């Protein structure tokens, strides 16, 4: 599996040489990954952002400022970024990657994530995905966070550990749950893989997930890393759920 993923860019180059590329969102023929109309309908995050979650911020923003959510909720990680907002075309791309076997999205997403994290990268940073429980992995056949995390790590030249973290139990879906219920459900559900503790100790960790809503999953992962003596934890997500302005 890892060999196939590693050859992904080569395979995509070959496919594009035979078949004209399609827009990742609407599937029309394009010269690049996303057509003009879909690009305009995809809420890429640019400009000033919350230093903890990457959500856009406005008005007089200073370096290190945090949004209201990240001011009121304890974040065990140090900094966070996101590539786009979870709405419109962005939401459709995330769901296609998560549920529709759209592995053609992985390579461009890796580029988007690499741009999003460029100001929070550390030397010798270890990239790791938010884990799936093995029962969900069997049903889905792949971990979308691992795929995009590996693509991003390749772009920035960082080390990648697909199995750094483990889920000790199959948590229920967090969709529709309150913030408090989400955090309660993830309590103690994620640990560091005993085989990877030595690899992680004393290093900065960059956690990768597809979507951040309340931050409960990322918090559980960050706490597990810090408990096992990571020096610090940062996070990046493909998309961030944000309150409407």
PDB file of C-alpha atoms in Angstrom:
ATOM      1  CA  UNK A   1       0.000   0.000   0.000  1.00  0.00           C
ATOM      2  CA  UNK A   2       2.739   2.463   0.957  1.00  0.00           C
ATOM      3  CA  UNK A   3       4.571   1.732  -2.312  1.00  0.00           C
ATOM      4  CA  UNK A   4       1.462   2.545  -4.312  1.00  0.00           C
ATOM      5  CA  UNK A   5       0.989   5.795  -2.406  1.00  0.00           C
ATOM      6  CA  UNK A   6       4.652   6.710  -2.895  1.00  0.00           C
ATOM      7  CA  UNK A   7       4.288   6.224  -6.641  1.00  0.00           C
ATOM      8  CA  UNK A   8       1.113   8.315  -6.706  1.00  0.00           C
ATOM      9  CA  UNK A   9       2.629  11.448  -8.310  1.00  0.00           C
ATOM     10  CA  UNK A  10       4.327   9.310 -11.011  1.00  0.00           C
ATOM     11  CA  UNK A  11       1.094   7.488 -11.789  1.00  0.00           C
ATOM     12  CA  UNK A  12      -0.841  10.751 -11.937  1.00  0.00           C
ATOM     13  CA  UNK A  13       1.717  12.242 -14.332  1.00  0.00           C
ATOM     14  CA  UNK A  14       1.320   9.208 -16.597  1.00  0.00           C
ATOM     15  CA  UNK A  15      -2.481   9.358 -16.429  1.00  0.00           C
ATOM     16  CA  UNK A  16      -2.489  13.080 -17.251  1.00  0.00           C
ATOM     17  CA  UNK A  17      -0.271  12.406 -20.248  1.00  0.00           C
ATOM     18  CA  UNK A  18      -2.875   9.992 -21.632  1.00  0.00           C
ATOM     19  CA  UNK A  19      -6.096  11.606 -20.436  1.00  0.00           C
ATOM     20  CA  UNK A  20      -6.674  15.381 -20.140  1.00  0.00           C
ATOM     21  CA  UNK A  21      -6.921  16.330 -16.438  1.00  0.00           C
ATOM     22  CA  UNK A  22     -10.297  17.051 -14.878  1.00  0.00           C
ATOM     23  CA  UNK A  23     -11.295  19.611 -12.266  1.00  0.00           C
ATOM     24  CA  UNK A  24     -11.156  17.948  -8.863  1.00  0.00           C
ATOM     25  CA  UNK A  25     -14.577  19.326  -8.027  1.00  0.00           C
ATOM     26  CA  UNK A  26     -16.806  19.402 -11.129  1.00  0.00           C
ATOM     27  CA  UNK A  27     -14.847  17.023 -13.399  1.00  0.00           C
ATOM     28  CA  UNK A  28     -14.717  19.400 -16.377  1.00  0.00           C
ATOM     29  CA  UNK A  29     -11.555  19.303 -18.503  1.00  0.00           C
ATOM     30  CA  UNK A  30      -8.949  21.729 -17.166  1.00  0.00           C
ATOM     31  CA  UNK A  31      -5.274  22.625 -17.509  1.00  0.00           C
ATOM     32  CA  UNK A  32      -4.716  22.477 -13.748  1.00  0.00           C
ATOM     33  CA  UNK A  33      -6.308  20.810 -10.700  1.00  0.00           C
ATOM     34  CA  UNK A  34      -9.334  23.098 -10.195  1.00  0.00           C
ATOM     35  CA  UNK A  35     -11.268  25.058 -12.823  1.00  0.00           C
ATOM     36  CA  UNK A  36     -11.794  28.808 -12.465  1.00  0.00           C
ATOM     37  CA  UNK A  37     -15.427  28.722 -11.262  1.00  0.00           C
ATOM     38  CA  UNK A  38     -14.742  25.982  -8.691  1.00  0.00           C
ATOM     39  CA  UNK A  39     -11.613  27.764  -7.498  1.00  0.00           C
ATOM     40  CA  UNK A  40     -13.714  30.874  -6.830  1.00  0.00           C
ATOM     41  CA  UNK A  41     -16.286  28.746  -4.959  1.00  0.00           C
ATOM     42  CA  UNK A  42     -13.623  27.075  -2.773  1.00  0.00           C
ATOM     43  CA  UNK A  43     -12.941  29.089   0.380  1.00  0.00           C
ATOM     44  CA  UNK A  44      -9.161  28.864   0.567  1.00  0.00           C
ATOM     45  CA  UNK A  45      -7.798  30.466   3.724  1.00  0.00           C
ATOM     46  CA  UNK A  46      -5.441  33.381   3.166  1.00  0.00           C
ATOM     47  CA  UNK A  47      -4.357  36.436   5.112  1.00  0.00           C
ATOM     48  CA  UNK A  48      -4.527  36.754   8.898  1.00  0.00           C
ATOM     49  CA  UNK A  49      -5.527  33.598  10.759  1.00  0.00           C
ATOM     50  CA  UNK A  50      -5.977  32.320  14.290  1.00  0.00           C
ATOM     51  CA  UNK A  51      -2.590  31.055  15.411  1.00  0.00           C
ATOM     52  CA  UNK A  52      -4.132  27.960  17.034  1.00  0.00           C
ATOM     53  CA  UNK A  53      -6.594  26.667  14.413  1.00  0.00           C
ATOM     54  CA  UNK A  54      -6.015  28.630  11.212  1.00  0.00           C
ATOM     55  CA  UNK A  55      -9.487  30.113  10.896  1.00  0.00           C
ATOM     56  CA  UNK A  56      -9.501  33.537   9.156  1.00  0.00           C
ATOM     57  CA  UNK A  57      -9.412  36.592  11.424  1.00  0.00           C
ATOM     58  CA  UNK A  58     -10.219  40.185  10.613  1.00  0.00           C
ATOM     59  CA  UNK A  59      -9.674  43.703  11.942  1.00  0.00           C
ATOM     60  CA  UNK A  60      -6.497  44.439  13.905  1.00  0.00           C
ATOM     61  CA  UNK A  61      -4.770  41.056  14.111  1.00  0.00           C
ATOM     62  CA  UNK A  62      -1.381  40.648  15.759  1.00  0.00           C
ATOM     63  CA  UNK A  63       1.008  37.734  15.414  1.00  0.00           C
ATOM     64  CA  UNK A  64      -0.053  34.934  17.759  1.00  0.00           C
ATOM     65  CA  UNK A  65      -3.655  36.121  18.162  1.00  0.00           C
ATOM     66  CA  UNK A  66      -6.337  33.470  18.640  1.00  0.00           C
ATOM     67  CA  UNK A  67     -10.002  33.301  17.665  1.00  0.00           C
ATOM     68  CA  UNK A  68     -12.796  33.340  20.256  1.00  0.00           C
ATOM     69  CA  UNK A  69     -13.082  29.533  20.273  1.00  0.00           C
ATOM     70  CA  UNK A  70      -9.360  29.040  20.832  1.00  0.00           C
ATOM     71  CA  UNK A  71      -9.378  31.676  23.558  1.00  0.00           C
ATOM     72  CA  UNK A  72     -12.150  29.884  25.450  1.00  0.00           C
ATOM     73  CA  UNK A  73     -11.198  26.224  24.822  1.00  0.00           C
ATOM     74  CA  UNK A  74      -7.921  24.761  26.049  1.00  0.00           C
ATOM     75  CA  UNK A  75      -5.763  23.749  23.090  1.00  0.00           C
ATOM     76  CA  UNK A  76      -2.966  21.354  24.077  1.00  0.00           C
ATOM     77  CA  UNK A  77      -1.174  22.074  20.812  1.00  0.00           C
ATOM     78  CA  UNK A  78       0.978  25.150  20.164  1.00  0.00           C
ATOM     79  CA  UNK A  79      -0.011  26.331  16.676  1.00  0.00           C
ATOM     80  CA  UNK A  80      -2.474  25.267  14.002  1.00  0.00           C
ATOM     81  CA  UNK A  81      -3.297  25.958  10.375  1.00  0.00           C
ATOM     82  CA  UNK A  82      -5.962  24.977   7.824  1.00  0.00           C
ATOM     83  CA  UNK A  83      -6.023  25.116   4.037  1.00  0.00           C
ATOM     84  CA  UNK A  84      -9.682  25.971   3.462  1.00  0.00           C
ATOM     85  CA  UNK A  85     -13.050  26.512   5.106  1.00  0.00           C
ATOM     86  CA  UNK A  86     -15.444  23.579   5.398  1.00  0.00           C
ATOM     87  CA  UNK A  87     -18.194  24.892   3.165  1.00  0.00           C
ATOM     88  CA  UNK A  88     -19.351  24.931  -0.458  1.00  0.00           C
ATOM     89  CA  UNK A  89     -16.812  23.326  -2.832  1.00  0.00           C
ATOM     90  CA  UNK A  90     -14.349  22.839   0.024  1.00  0.00           C
ATOM     91  CA  UNK A  91     -16.828  20.693   1.923  1.00  0.00           C
ATOM     92  CA  UNK A  92     -17.567  18.681  -1.228  1.00  0.00           C
ATOM     93  CA  UNK A  93     -13.857  17.991  -1.761  1.00  0.00           C
ATOM     94  CA  UNK A  94     -13.406  16.806   1.833  1.00  0.00           C
ATOM     95  CA  UNK A  95     -16.394  14.461   1.612  1.00  0.00           C
ATOM     96  CA  UNK A  96     -15.248  13.119  -1.758  1.00  0.00           C
ATOM     97  CA  UNK A  97     -11.825  12.323  -0.322  1.00  0.00           C
ATOM     98  CA  UNK A  98     -13.321  10.780   2.814  1.00  0.00           C
ATOM     99  CA  UNK A  99     -16.116   8.667   1.381  1.00  0.00           C
ATOM    100  CA  UNK A 100     -15.733   8.343  -2.403  1.00  0.00           C
ATOM    101  CA  UNK A 101     -12.240   6.931  -2.950  1.00  0.00           C
ATOM    102  CA  UNK A 102     -11.144  10.162  -4.644  1.00  0.00           C
ATOM    103  CA  UNK A 103      -7.410   9.577  -4.306  1.00  0.00           C
ATOM    104  CA  UNK A 104      -6.812  11.976  -7.200  1.00  0.00           C
ATOM    105  CA  UNK A 105      -7.435  14.731  -4.651  1.00  0.00           C
ATOM    106  CA  UNK A 106      -4.481  13.691  -2.470  1.00  0.00           C
ATOM    107  CA  UNK A 107      -1.620  15.233  -4.446  1.00  0.00           C
ATOM    108  CA  UNK A 108      -3.080  18.760  -4.819  1.00  0.00           C
ATOM    109  CA  UNK A 109      -4.267  18.702  -1.204  1.00  0.00           C
ATOM    110  CA  UNK A 110      -0.707  17.910  -0.175  1.00  0.00           C
ATOM    111  CA  UNK A 111       0.388  21.100  -1.932  1.00  0.00           C
ATOM    112  CA  UNK A 112      -2.355  23.160  -0.256  1.00  0.00           C
ATOM    113  CA  UNK A 113      -1.397  21.841   3.176  1.00  0.00           C
ATOM    114  CA  UNK A 114       2.288  22.487   2.513  1.00  0.00           C
ATOM    115  CA  UNK A 115       1.487  26.142   1.784  1.00  0.00           C
ATOM    116  CA  UNK A 116      -0.688  26.385   4.892  1.00  0.00           C
ATOM    117  CA  UNK A 117       2.027  25.132   7.275  1.00  0.00           C
ATOM    118  CA  UNK A 118       5.063  26.903   5.820  1.00  0.00           C
ATOM    119  CA  UNK A 119       5.300  29.350   8.754  1.00  0.00           C
ATOM    120  CA  UNK A 120       4.945  26.748  11.526  1.00  0.00           C
ATOM    121  CA  UNK A 121       7.379  24.079  10.313  1.00  0.00           C
ATOM    122  CA  UNK A 122      10.259  23.130  12.607  1.00  0.00           C
ATOM    123  CA  UNK A 123      13.535  21.386  11.892  1.00  0.00           C
ATOM    124  CA  UNK A 124      13.211  17.601  12.204  1.00  0.00           C
ATOM    125  CA  UNK A 125       9.416  17.854  12.598  1.00  0.00           C
ATOM    126  CA  UNK A 126       7.577  14.524  12.539  1.00  0.00           C
ATOM    127  CA  UNK A 127       4.278  14.453  10.642  1.00  0.00           C
ATOM    128  CA  UNK A 128       1.578  12.049  11.828  1.00  0.00           C
ATOM    129  CA  UNK A 129      -2.099  11.556  10.933  1.00  0.00           C
ATOM    130  CA  UNK A 130      -5.066  11.370  13.252  1.00  0.00           C
ATOM    131  CA  UNK A 131      -5.646   7.594  13.475  1.00  0.00           C
ATOM    132  CA  UNK A 132      -8.668   5.498  12.602  1.00  0.00           C
ATOM    133  CA  UNK A 133      -9.710   2.531  14.711  1.00  0.00           C
ATOM    134  CA  UNK A 134      -8.915  -0.734  12.926  1.00  0.00           C
ATOM    135  CA  UNK A 135     -12.599  -1.583  12.503  1.00  0.00           C
ATOM    136  CA  UNK A 136     -13.232   1.654  10.613  1.00  0.00           C
ATOM    137  CA  UNK A 137     -10.042   1.158   8.622  1.00  0.00           C
ATOM    138  CA  UNK A 138     -11.332  -2.227   7.465  1.00  0.00           C
ATOM    139  CA  UNK A 139     -14.603  -0.677   6.292  1.00  0.00           C
ATOM    140  CA  UNK A 140     -13.065   2.396   4.608  1.00  0.00           C
ATOM    141  CA  UNK A 141      -9.841   0.675   3.436  1.00  0.00           C
ATOM    142  CA  UNK A 142      -7.764   3.837   3.875  1.00  0.00           C
ATOM    143  CA  UNK A 143      -7.173   6.703   6.290  1.00  0.00           C
ATOM    144  CA  UNK A 144      -7.704   9.953   4.389  1.00  0.00           C
ATOM    145  CA  UNK A 145      -5.704  11.891   6.980  1.00  0.00           C
ATOM    146  CA  UNK A 146      -2.759   9.573   6.440  1.00  0.00           C
ATOM    147  CA  UNK A 147      -2.913   9.977   2.666  1.00  0.00           C
ATOM    148  CA  UNK A 148      -2.916  13.766   2.733  1.00  0.00           C
ATOM    149  CA  UNK A 149      -0.406  13.866   5.583  1.00  0.00           C
ATOM    150  CA  UNK A 150       2.074  11.784   3.628  1.00  0.00           C
ATOM    151  CA  UNK A 151       1.556  13.943   0.528  1.00  0.00           C
ATOM    152  CA  UNK A 152       2.191  17.103   2.559  1.00  0.00           C
ATOM    153  CA  UNK A 153       5.255  15.628   4.301  1.00  0.00           C
ATOM    154  CA  UNK A 154       6.707  14.771   0.917  1.00  0.00           C
ATOM    155  CA  UNK A 155       6.232  18.349  -0.278  1.00  0.00           C
ATOM    156  CA  UNK A 156       7.920  19.932   2.764  1.00  0.00           C
ATOM    157  CA  UNK A 157      10.620  17.289   3.166  1.00  0.00           C
ATOM    158  CA  UNK A 158       9.463  16.169   6.624  1.00  0.00           C
ATOM    159  CA  UNK A 159       9.509  12.707   8.189  1.00  0.00           C
ATOM    160  CA  UNK A 160       6.171  10.886   8.235  1.00  0.00           C
ATOM    161  CA  UNK A 161       4.896   8.232  10.644  1.00  0.00           C
ATOM    162  CA  UNK A 162       1.587   6.671   9.586  1.00  0.00           C
ATOM    163  CA  UNK A 163       1.156   4.667  12.796  1.00  0.00           C
ATOM    164  CA  UNK A 164       2.522   7.041  15.427  1.00  0.00           C
ATOM    165  CA  UNK A 165      -0.904   7.149  17.115  1.00  0.00           C
ATOM    166  CA  UNK A 166      -3.495   4.457  17.783  1.00  0.00           C
ATOM    167  CA  UNK A 167      -7.178   4.426  18.740  1.00  0.00           C
ATOM    168  CA  UNK A 168      -7.735   2.127  21.677  1.00  0.00           C
ATOM    169  CA  UNK A 169     -11.461   1.855  21.064  1.00  0.00           C
ATOM    170  CA  UNK A 170     -13.940   2.479  18.263  1.00  0.00           C
ATOM    171  CA  UNK A 171     -15.451   5.869  19.057  1.00  0.00           C
ATOM    172  CA  UNK A 172     -18.895   6.730  17.735  1.00  0.00           C
ATOM    173  CA  UNK A 173     -19.414   9.360  15.047  1.00  0.00           C
ATOM    174  CA  UNK A 174     -19.085  12.882  16.418  1.00  0.00           C
ATOM    175  CA  UNK A 175     -21.526  14.345  13.898  1.00  0.00           C
ATOM    176  CA  UNK A 176     -24.367  16.133  15.639  1.00  0.00           C
ATOM    177  CA  UNK A 177     -22.762  15.951  19.076  1.00  0.00           C
ATOM    178  CA  UNK A 178     -22.178  18.982  21.279  1.00  0.00           C
ATOM    179  CA  UNK A 179     -18.691  20.240  22.038  1.00  0.00           C
ATOM    180  CA  UNK A 180     -18.803  18.667  25.497  1.00  0.00           C
ATOM    181  CA  UNK A 181     -19.986  15.322  24.109  1.00  0.00           C
ATOM    182  CA  UNK A 182     -17.209  15.310  21.511  1.00  0.00           C
ATOM    183  CA  UNK A 183     -14.495  15.847  24.104  1.00  0.00           C
ATOM    184  CA  UNK A 184     -16.013  13.237  26.429  1.00  0.00           C
ATOM    185  CA  UNK A 185     -16.189  10.646  23.641  1.00  0.00           C
ATOM    186  CA  UNK A 186     -12.488  11.055  22.799  1.00  0.00           C
ATOM    187  CA  UNK A 187     -11.273  10.927  26.417  1.00  0.00           C
ATOM    188  CA  UNK A 188      -8.535   8.305  26.630  1.00  0.00           C
ATOM    189  CA  UNK A 189      -9.322   6.915  23.178  1.00  0.00           C
ATOM    190  CA  UNK A 190      -5.983   7.755  21.528  1.00  0.00           C
ATOM    191  CA  UNK A 191      -2.494   6.704  22.605  1.00  0.00           C
ATOM    192  CA  UNK A 192       0.994   6.686  21.145  1.00  0.00           C
ATOM    193  CA  UNK A 193       1.991   3.444  19.478  1.00  0.00           C
ATOM    194  CA  UNK A 194       4.476   1.798  21.903  1.00  0.00           C
ATOM    195  CA  UNK A 195       6.697   0.940  18.915  1.00  0.00           C
ATOM    196  CA  UNK A 196       6.995   4.659  18.036  1.00  0.00           C
ATOM    197  CA  UNK A 197       7.602   6.274  21.430  1.00  0.00           C
ATOM    198  CA  UNK A 198      11.361   6.460  20.958  1.00  0.00           C
ATOM    199  CA  UNK A 199      10.920   7.954  17.495  1.00  0.00           C
ATOM    200  CA  UNK A 200       8.753  10.736  18.904  1.00  0.00           C
ATOM    201  CA  UNK A 201      10.405  11.688  22.199  1.00  0.00           C
ATOM    202  CA  UNK A 202      11.846  15.187  22.229  1.00  0.00           C
ATOM    203  CA  UNK A 203      10.584  16.045  18.738  1.00  0.00           C
ATOM    204  CA  UNK A 204       8.048  18.519  17.407  1.00  0.00           C
ATOM    205  CA  UNK A 205       4.970  16.728  16.047  1.00  0.00           C
ATOM    206  CA  UNK A 206       2.702  18.002  13.274  1.00  0.00           C
ATOM    207  CA  UNK A 207      -0.710  16.300  13.415  1.00  0.00           C
ATOM    208  CA  UNK A 208      -2.810  16.093  10.260  1.00  0.00           C
ATOM    209  CA  UNK A 209      -6.586  15.691  10.002  1.00  0.00           C
ATOM    210  CA  UNK A 210      -9.152  16.300   7.291  1.00  0.00           C
ATOM    211  CA  UNK A 211     -11.536  18.562   9.249  1.00  0.00           C
ATOM    212  CA  UNK A 212     -11.481  20.442  12.538  1.00  0.00           C
ATOM    213  CA  UNK A 213     -14.818  21.193  14.175  1.00  0.00           C
ATOM    214  CA  UNK A 214     -14.534  21.423  17.965  1.00  0.00           C
ATOM    215  CA  UNK A 215     -10.918  20.267  18.048  1.00  0.00           C
ATOM    216  CA  UNK A 216     -11.707  17.315  20.348  1.00  0.00           C
ATOM    217  CA  UNK A 217      -9.955  14.713  18.192  1.00  0.00           C
ATOM    218  CA  UNK A 218      -6.855  16.828  17.684  1.00  0.00           C
ATOM    219  CA  UNK A 219      -6.773  17.624  21.413  1.00  0.00           C
ATOM    220  CA  UNK A 220      -6.837  13.922  22.297  1.00  0.00           C
ATOM    221  CA  UNK A 221      -4.016  13.253  19.834  1.00  0.00           C
ATOM    222  CA  UNK A 222      -1.935  16.192  21.074  1.00  0.00           C
ATOM    223  CA  UNK A 223      -2.348  15.149  24.704  1.00  0.00           C
ATOM    224  CA  UNK A 224      -1.212  11.620  23.860  1.00  0.00           C
ATOM    225  CA  UNK A 225       1.920  12.996  22.151  1.00  0.00           C
ATOM    226  CA  UNK A 226       2.778  15.334  25.005  1.00  0.00           C
ATOM    227  CA  UNK A 227       2.240  12.576  27.580  1.00  0.00           C
ATOM    228  CA  UNK A 228       4.822  10.518  25.682  1.00  0.00           C
ATOM    229  CA  UNK A 229       7.297  13.409  25.819  1.00  0.00           C
ATOM    230  CA  UNK A 230       6.968  15.121  22.447  1.00  0.00           C
ATOM    231  CA  UNK A 231       8.613  18.540  22.768  1.00  0.00           C
ATOM    232  CA  UNK A 232       5.569  20.301  21.266  1.00  0.00           C
ATOM    233  CA  UNK A 233       2.627  19.647  18.975  1.00  0.00           C
ATOM    234  CA  UNK A 234       1.254  21.652  16.058  1.00  0.00           C
ATOM    235  CA  UNK A 235      -1.753  20.765  13.904  1.00  0.00           C
ATOM    236  CA  UNK A 236      -2.960  21.240  10.348  1.00  0.00           C
ATOM    237  CA  UNK A 237      -6.286  20.333   8.766  1.00  0.00           C
ATOM    238  CA  UNK A 238      -7.496  20.365   5.201  1.00  0.00           C
ATOM    239  CA  UNK A 239     -10.616  22.239   6.316  1.00  0.00           C
ATOM    240  CA  UNK A 240     -11.800  24.198   9.330  1.00  0.00           C
ATOM    241  CA  UNK A 241     -15.443  24.509  10.335  1.00  0.00           C
ATOM    242  CA  UNK A 242     -16.019  28.189  11.109  1.00  0.00           C
ATOM    243  CA  UNK A 243     -18.872  30.229  12.444  1.00  0.00           C
ATOM    244  CA  UNK A 244     -20.660  32.387   9.917  1.00  0.00           C
ATOM    245  CA  UNK A 245     -19.579  35.999   9.940  1.00  0.00           C
TER     246      UNK A 245
END
